Every structure is written in C-alpha cells, then in structure tokens.
mmCIF file of C-alpha atoms in Angstrom:
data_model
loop_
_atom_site.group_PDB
_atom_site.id
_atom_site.type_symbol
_atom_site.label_atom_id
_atom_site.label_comp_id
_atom_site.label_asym_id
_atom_site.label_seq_id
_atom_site.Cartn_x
_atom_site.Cartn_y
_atom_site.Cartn_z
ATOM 1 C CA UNK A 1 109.242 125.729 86.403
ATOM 2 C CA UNK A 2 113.139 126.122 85.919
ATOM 3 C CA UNK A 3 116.559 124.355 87.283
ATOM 4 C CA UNK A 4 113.701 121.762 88.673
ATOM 5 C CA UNK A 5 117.006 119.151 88.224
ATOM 6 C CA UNK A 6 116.875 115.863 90.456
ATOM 7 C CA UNK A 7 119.366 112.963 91.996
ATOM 8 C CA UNK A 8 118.524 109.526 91.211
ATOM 9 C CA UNK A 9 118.410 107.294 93.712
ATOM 10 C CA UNK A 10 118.808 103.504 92.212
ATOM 11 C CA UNK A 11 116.379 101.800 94.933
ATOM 12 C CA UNK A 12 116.653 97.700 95.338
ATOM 13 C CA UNK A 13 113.528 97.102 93.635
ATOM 14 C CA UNK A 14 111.511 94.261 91.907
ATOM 15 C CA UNK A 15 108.639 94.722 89.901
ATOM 16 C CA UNK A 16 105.692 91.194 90.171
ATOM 17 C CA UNK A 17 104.228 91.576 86.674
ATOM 18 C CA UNK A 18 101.230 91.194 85.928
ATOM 19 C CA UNK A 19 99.722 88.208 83.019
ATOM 20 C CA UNK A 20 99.008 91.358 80.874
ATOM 21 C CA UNK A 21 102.481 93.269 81.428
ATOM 22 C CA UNK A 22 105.674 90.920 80.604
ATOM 23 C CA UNK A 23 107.779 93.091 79.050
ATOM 24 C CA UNK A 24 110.874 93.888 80.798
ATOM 25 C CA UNK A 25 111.365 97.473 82.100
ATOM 26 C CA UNK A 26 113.649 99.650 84.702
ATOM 27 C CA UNK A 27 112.206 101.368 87.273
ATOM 28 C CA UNK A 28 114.098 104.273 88.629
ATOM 29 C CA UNK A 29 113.148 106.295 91.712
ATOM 30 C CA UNK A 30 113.433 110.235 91.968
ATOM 31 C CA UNK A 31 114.321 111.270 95.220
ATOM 32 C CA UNK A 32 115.481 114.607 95.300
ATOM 33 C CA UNK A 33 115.882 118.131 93.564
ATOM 34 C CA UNK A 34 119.305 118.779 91.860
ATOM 35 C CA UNK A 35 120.211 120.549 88.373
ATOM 36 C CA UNK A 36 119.211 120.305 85.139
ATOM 37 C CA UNK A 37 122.523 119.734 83.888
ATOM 38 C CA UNK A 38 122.229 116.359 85.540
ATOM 39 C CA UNK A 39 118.641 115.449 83.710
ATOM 40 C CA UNK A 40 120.741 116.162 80.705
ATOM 41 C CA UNK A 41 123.708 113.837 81.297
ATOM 42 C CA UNK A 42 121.195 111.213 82.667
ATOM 43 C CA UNK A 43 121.669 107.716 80.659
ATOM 44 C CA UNK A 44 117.431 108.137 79.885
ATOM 45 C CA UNK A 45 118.149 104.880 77.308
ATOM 46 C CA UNK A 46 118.916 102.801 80.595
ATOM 47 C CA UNK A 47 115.094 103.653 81.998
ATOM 48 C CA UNK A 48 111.965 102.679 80.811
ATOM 49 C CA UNK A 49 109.894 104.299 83.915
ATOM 50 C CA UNK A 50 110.789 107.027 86.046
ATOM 51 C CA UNK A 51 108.634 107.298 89.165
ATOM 52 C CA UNK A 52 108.696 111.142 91.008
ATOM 53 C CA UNK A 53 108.862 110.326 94.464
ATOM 54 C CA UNK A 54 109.758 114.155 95.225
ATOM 55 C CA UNK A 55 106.085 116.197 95.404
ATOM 56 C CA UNK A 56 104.076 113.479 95.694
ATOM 57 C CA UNK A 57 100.476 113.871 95.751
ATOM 58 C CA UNK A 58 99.076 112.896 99.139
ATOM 59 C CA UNK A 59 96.054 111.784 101.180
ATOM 60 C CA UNK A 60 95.085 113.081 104.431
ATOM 61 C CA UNK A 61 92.501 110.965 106.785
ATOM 62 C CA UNK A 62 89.104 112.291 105.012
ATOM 63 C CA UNK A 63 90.585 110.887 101.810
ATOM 64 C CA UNK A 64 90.913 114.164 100.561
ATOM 65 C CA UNK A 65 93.832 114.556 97.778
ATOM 66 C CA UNK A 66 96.464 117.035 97.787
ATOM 67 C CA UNK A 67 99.409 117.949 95.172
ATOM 68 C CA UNK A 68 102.190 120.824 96.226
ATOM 69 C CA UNK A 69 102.002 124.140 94.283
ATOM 70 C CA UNK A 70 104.642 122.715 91.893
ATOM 71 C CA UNK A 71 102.751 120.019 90.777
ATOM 72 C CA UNK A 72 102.840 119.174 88.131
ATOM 73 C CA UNK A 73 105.979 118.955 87.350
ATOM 74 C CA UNK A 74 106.225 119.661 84.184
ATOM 75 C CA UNK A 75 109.847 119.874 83.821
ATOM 76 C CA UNK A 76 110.275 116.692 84.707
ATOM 77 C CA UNK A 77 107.619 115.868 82.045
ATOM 78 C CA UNK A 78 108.733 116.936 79.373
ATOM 79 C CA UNK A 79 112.265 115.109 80.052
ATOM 80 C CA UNK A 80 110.983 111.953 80.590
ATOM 81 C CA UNK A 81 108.445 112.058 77.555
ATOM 82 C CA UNK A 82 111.732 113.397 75.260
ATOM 83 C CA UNK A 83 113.291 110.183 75.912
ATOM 84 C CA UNK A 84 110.546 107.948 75.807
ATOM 85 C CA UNK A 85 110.498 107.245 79.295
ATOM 86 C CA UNK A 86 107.168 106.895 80.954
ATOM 87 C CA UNK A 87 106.526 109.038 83.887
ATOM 88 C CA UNK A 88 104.645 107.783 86.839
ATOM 89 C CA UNK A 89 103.783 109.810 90.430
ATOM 90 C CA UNK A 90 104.334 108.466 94.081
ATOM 91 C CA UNK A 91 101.196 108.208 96.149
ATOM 92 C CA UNK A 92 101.319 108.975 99.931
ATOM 93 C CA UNK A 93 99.366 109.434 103.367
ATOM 94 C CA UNK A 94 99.999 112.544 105.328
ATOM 95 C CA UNK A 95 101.065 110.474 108.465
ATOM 96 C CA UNK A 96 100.634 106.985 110.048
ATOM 97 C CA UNK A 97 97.469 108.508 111.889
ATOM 98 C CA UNK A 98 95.991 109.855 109.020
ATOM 99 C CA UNK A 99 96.676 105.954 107.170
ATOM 100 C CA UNK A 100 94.442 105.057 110.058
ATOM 101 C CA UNK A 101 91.957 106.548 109.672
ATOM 102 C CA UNK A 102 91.160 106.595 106.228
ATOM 103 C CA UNK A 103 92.142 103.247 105.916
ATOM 104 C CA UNK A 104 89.234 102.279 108.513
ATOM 105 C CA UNK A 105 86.954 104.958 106.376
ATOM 106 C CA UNK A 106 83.797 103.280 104.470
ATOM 107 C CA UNK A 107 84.216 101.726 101.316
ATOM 108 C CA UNK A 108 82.455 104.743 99.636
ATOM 109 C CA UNK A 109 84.738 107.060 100.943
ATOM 110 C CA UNK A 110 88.179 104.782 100.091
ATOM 111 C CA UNK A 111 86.382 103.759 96.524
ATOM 112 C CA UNK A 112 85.965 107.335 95.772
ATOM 113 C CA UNK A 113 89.451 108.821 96.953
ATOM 114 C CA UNK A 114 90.913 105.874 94.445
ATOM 115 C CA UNK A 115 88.516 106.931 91.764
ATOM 116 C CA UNK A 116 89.903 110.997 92.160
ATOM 117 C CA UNK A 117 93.272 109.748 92.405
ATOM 118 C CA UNK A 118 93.305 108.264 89.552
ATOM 119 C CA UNK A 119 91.672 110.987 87.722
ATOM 120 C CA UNK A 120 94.092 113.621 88.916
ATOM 121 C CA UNK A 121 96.985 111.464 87.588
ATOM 122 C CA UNK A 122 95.583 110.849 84.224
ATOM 123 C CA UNK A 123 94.564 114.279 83.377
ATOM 124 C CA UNK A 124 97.761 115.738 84.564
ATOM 125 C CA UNK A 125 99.074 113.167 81.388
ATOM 126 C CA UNK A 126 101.354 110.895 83.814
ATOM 127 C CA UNK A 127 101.391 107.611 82.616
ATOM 128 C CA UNK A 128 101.109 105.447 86.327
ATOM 129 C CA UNK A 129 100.907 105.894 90.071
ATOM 130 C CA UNK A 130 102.901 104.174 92.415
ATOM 131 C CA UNK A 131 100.981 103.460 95.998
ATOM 132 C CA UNK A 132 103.775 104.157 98.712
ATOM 133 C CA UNK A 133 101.444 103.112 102.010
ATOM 134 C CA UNK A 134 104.389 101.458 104.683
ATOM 135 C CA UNK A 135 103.991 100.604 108.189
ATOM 136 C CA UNK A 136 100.232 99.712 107.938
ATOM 137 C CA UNK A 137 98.733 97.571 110.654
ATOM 138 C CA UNK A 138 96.848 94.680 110.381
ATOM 139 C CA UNK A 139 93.412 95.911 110.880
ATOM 140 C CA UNK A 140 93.868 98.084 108.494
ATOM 141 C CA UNK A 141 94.093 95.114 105.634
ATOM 142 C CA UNK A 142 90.983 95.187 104.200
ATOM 143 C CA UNK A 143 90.573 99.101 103.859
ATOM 144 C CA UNK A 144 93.652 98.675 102.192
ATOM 145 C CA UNK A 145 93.078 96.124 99.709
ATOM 146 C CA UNK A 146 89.783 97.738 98.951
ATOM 147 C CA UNK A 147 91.915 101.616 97.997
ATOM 148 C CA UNK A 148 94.099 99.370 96.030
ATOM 149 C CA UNK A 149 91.850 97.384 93.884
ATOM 150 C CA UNK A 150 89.342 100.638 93.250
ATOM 151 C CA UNK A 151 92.437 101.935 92.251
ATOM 152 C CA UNK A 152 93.039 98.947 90.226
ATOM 153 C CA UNK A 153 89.566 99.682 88.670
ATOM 154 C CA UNK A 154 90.094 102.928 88.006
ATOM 155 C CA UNK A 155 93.894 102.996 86.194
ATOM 156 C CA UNK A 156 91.854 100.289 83.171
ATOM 157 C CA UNK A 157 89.422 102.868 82.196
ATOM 158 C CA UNK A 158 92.105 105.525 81.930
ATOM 159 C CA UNK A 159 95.039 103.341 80.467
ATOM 160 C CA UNK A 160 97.351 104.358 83.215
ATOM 161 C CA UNK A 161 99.651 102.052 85.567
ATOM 162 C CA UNK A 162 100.020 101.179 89.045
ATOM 163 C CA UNK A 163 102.190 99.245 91.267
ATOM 164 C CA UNK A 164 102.212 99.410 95.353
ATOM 165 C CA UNK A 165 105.028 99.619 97.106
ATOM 166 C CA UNK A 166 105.823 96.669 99.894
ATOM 167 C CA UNK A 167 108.718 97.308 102.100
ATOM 168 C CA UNK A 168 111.211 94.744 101.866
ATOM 169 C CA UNK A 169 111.409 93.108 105.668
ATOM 170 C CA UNK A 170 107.504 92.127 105.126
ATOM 171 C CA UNK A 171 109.005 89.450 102.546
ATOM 172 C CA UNK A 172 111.250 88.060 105.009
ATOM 173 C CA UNK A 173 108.134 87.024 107.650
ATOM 174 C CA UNK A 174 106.312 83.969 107.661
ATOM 175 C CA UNK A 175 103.395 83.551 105.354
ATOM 176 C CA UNK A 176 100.978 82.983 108.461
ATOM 177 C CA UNK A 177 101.923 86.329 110.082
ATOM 178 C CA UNK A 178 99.356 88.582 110.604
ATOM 179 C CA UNK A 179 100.213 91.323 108.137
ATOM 180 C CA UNK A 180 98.203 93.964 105.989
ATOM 181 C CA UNK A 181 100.348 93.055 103.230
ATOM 182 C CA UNK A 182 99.073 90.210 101.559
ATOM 183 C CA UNK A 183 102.028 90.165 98.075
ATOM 184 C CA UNK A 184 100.058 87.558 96.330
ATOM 185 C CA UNK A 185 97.573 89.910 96.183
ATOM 186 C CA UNK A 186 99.101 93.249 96.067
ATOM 187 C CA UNK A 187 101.169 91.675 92.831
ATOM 188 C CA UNK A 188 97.915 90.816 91.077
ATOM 189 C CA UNK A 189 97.401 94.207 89.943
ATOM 190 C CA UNK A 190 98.178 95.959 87.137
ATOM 191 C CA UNK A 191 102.429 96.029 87.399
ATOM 192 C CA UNK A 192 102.215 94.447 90.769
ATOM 193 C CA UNK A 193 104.583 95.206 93.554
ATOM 194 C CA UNK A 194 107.520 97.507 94.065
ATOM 195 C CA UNK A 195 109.934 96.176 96.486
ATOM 196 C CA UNK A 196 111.355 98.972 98.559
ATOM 197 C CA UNK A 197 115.297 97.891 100.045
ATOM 198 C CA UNK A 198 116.894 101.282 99.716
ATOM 199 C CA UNK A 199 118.399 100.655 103.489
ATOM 200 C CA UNK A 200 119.348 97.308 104.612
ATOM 201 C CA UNK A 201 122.071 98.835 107.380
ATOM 202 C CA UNK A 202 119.293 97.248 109.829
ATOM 203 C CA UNK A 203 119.911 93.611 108.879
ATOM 204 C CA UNK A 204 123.975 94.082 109.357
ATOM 205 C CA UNK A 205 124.495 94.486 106.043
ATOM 206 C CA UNK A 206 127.719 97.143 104.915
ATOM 207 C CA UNK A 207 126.332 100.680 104.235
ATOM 208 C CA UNK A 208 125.967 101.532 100.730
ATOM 209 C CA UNK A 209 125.102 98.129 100.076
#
C-alpha cells in the first residue's frame, strides 16, 4: 500500500500492568492518515507500542468480525517492526446498538468472536489488540467481562497482548455506581487498562490541554 503516512495523536493514557508485564513502555495512538515523510521523521526510539486506531477491525451484533480492504496495513508494519516498536490493532463495535446486542449474545457466541479475534490478529503478525468498547451500559457487564477474559484466554496461547480501553470520566464515579466497567477487573488482564482522556474540554479544562 503506498503514502499510507499517519498523524500521531499523543492520547492522556495510563497503562494498569499486569504481575507478569512491569516493564515500562509508551503507548502511542494512531489516529489518522498523513505522509510517509512523517513516519520517517517520527522519534520511533520514544515508542515502545504503537496501537492503529485508523482501520480498525470491527464487530457487528452477530459477533461477526470485519477488517477494511486495507487491512492489513502493512506499511505501517513494516515501520513499526524497523524500529522495534511493537504494533498492536484497535478493536471496535459497529455502533452502540450493535454493542447491545452482542454484548447480551450467549457466551458461545461472545467466547467464540474473542477466540476469531484473536486469531485474525495473530496471524496477520500484530503483536496486541487493544479493546475500544465506550459507552456500555450496565446490563451489558457481564457479556462484557466474559468477551474480555475469552479474549484474555485466547492472546496466552498466541503470545499476543491486550489492554481495554476505559474512558476516563468512569474513574471519576463512585466505586458503588452501577457501571459495566469494573477497572479492578478490566486491569487484571494481560497489560490492563488504557485510559482514554484525549478531550477533557467537558470538565472546563483549557482546550489543548
């Protein structure tokens, strides 16, 4: 694929580790398509993990998988495994509805859309998959925690990573509300959470900021 290029977008983030991963690494998020002349100037030393957030693969309300016709990208690929960075993919839903649904879906169905996630990360040689599910209700919590954890399963058998994404406001409610993000939990898997605070305009804070 050529002039694939891409902006980096430096997201407030945190990464929970894990007992088994204490290293200390940089995640950086791609969020758009640019030039290749800016992959090249990119400081790649400063990045340990580059997650593609731009053509993510996605899940529709059946739990069937989808990737866009430029996936992989291999571009992107062979940039990030140059310069020893380690390349991981962002996971979607196809809409809030769709998150419903599958989310309320038997176990069988959510165990096996984890197990064929998985497998379509690993064999197109990314090295981790980051689970980007916002705005979930409560009901949906234990659907949830069971895609995650089969996920969880899954990544050991194929060496891979995994973190889930949490969106920053759920850290600033009580710990007895009602939420279908429990982050005790969520962080006790594999490279745990990934605190999303890209826009904090809504709490008064300066743009930019």
């Amino acid at each position: 694929m050529s002039s694939i290029g891409l902006t980096f977008l430096l997201l407030l983030q945190a990464i929970v580790a894990s007992s088994l991963t204490q290293e200390n690494r940089t995640h950086v998020c791609v969020s758009s398509f640019t030039t290749d002349e800016q992959l090249s100037n990119y400081p790649w030393s400063t990045t340990t993990d580059l997650i593609q957030s731009i053509s993510p693969i996605t899940i529709d309300s059946t739990g069937k998988i989808t990737t866009l016709s430029t996936w992989p990208l291999t571009t992107l690929q062979s940039w990030a495994k140059g310069n020893n960075t380690k390349l991981w993919v962002g996971v979607r839903m196809t809409s809030k509805e769709d998150a419903a649904q599958f989310f309320a879906s038997d176990t069988t169905t959510i165990v096996n859309a984890a197990k064929q996630l998985v497998k379509l990360v690993s064999n197109a040689t990314y090295d981790g998959l980051q689970l980007d599910f916002e705005g979930l209700k409560i009901e949906l919590k234990k659907g949830y925690e069971t895609f995650v954890s089969s996920c969880n399963a899954a990544i050991k058998e194929v060496h891979i990573r995994m973190t889930t994404t949490v969106y920053i406001n759920v850290l600033l409610l009580k710990e007895s509300e009602p939420i279908a993000y429990d982050v005790r939990y969520l962080s006790s898997f594999s490279d745990g959470i990934f605190i999303m605070g890209y826009n904090m305009t809504w709490l008064h804070t300066k743009s930019g900021t």
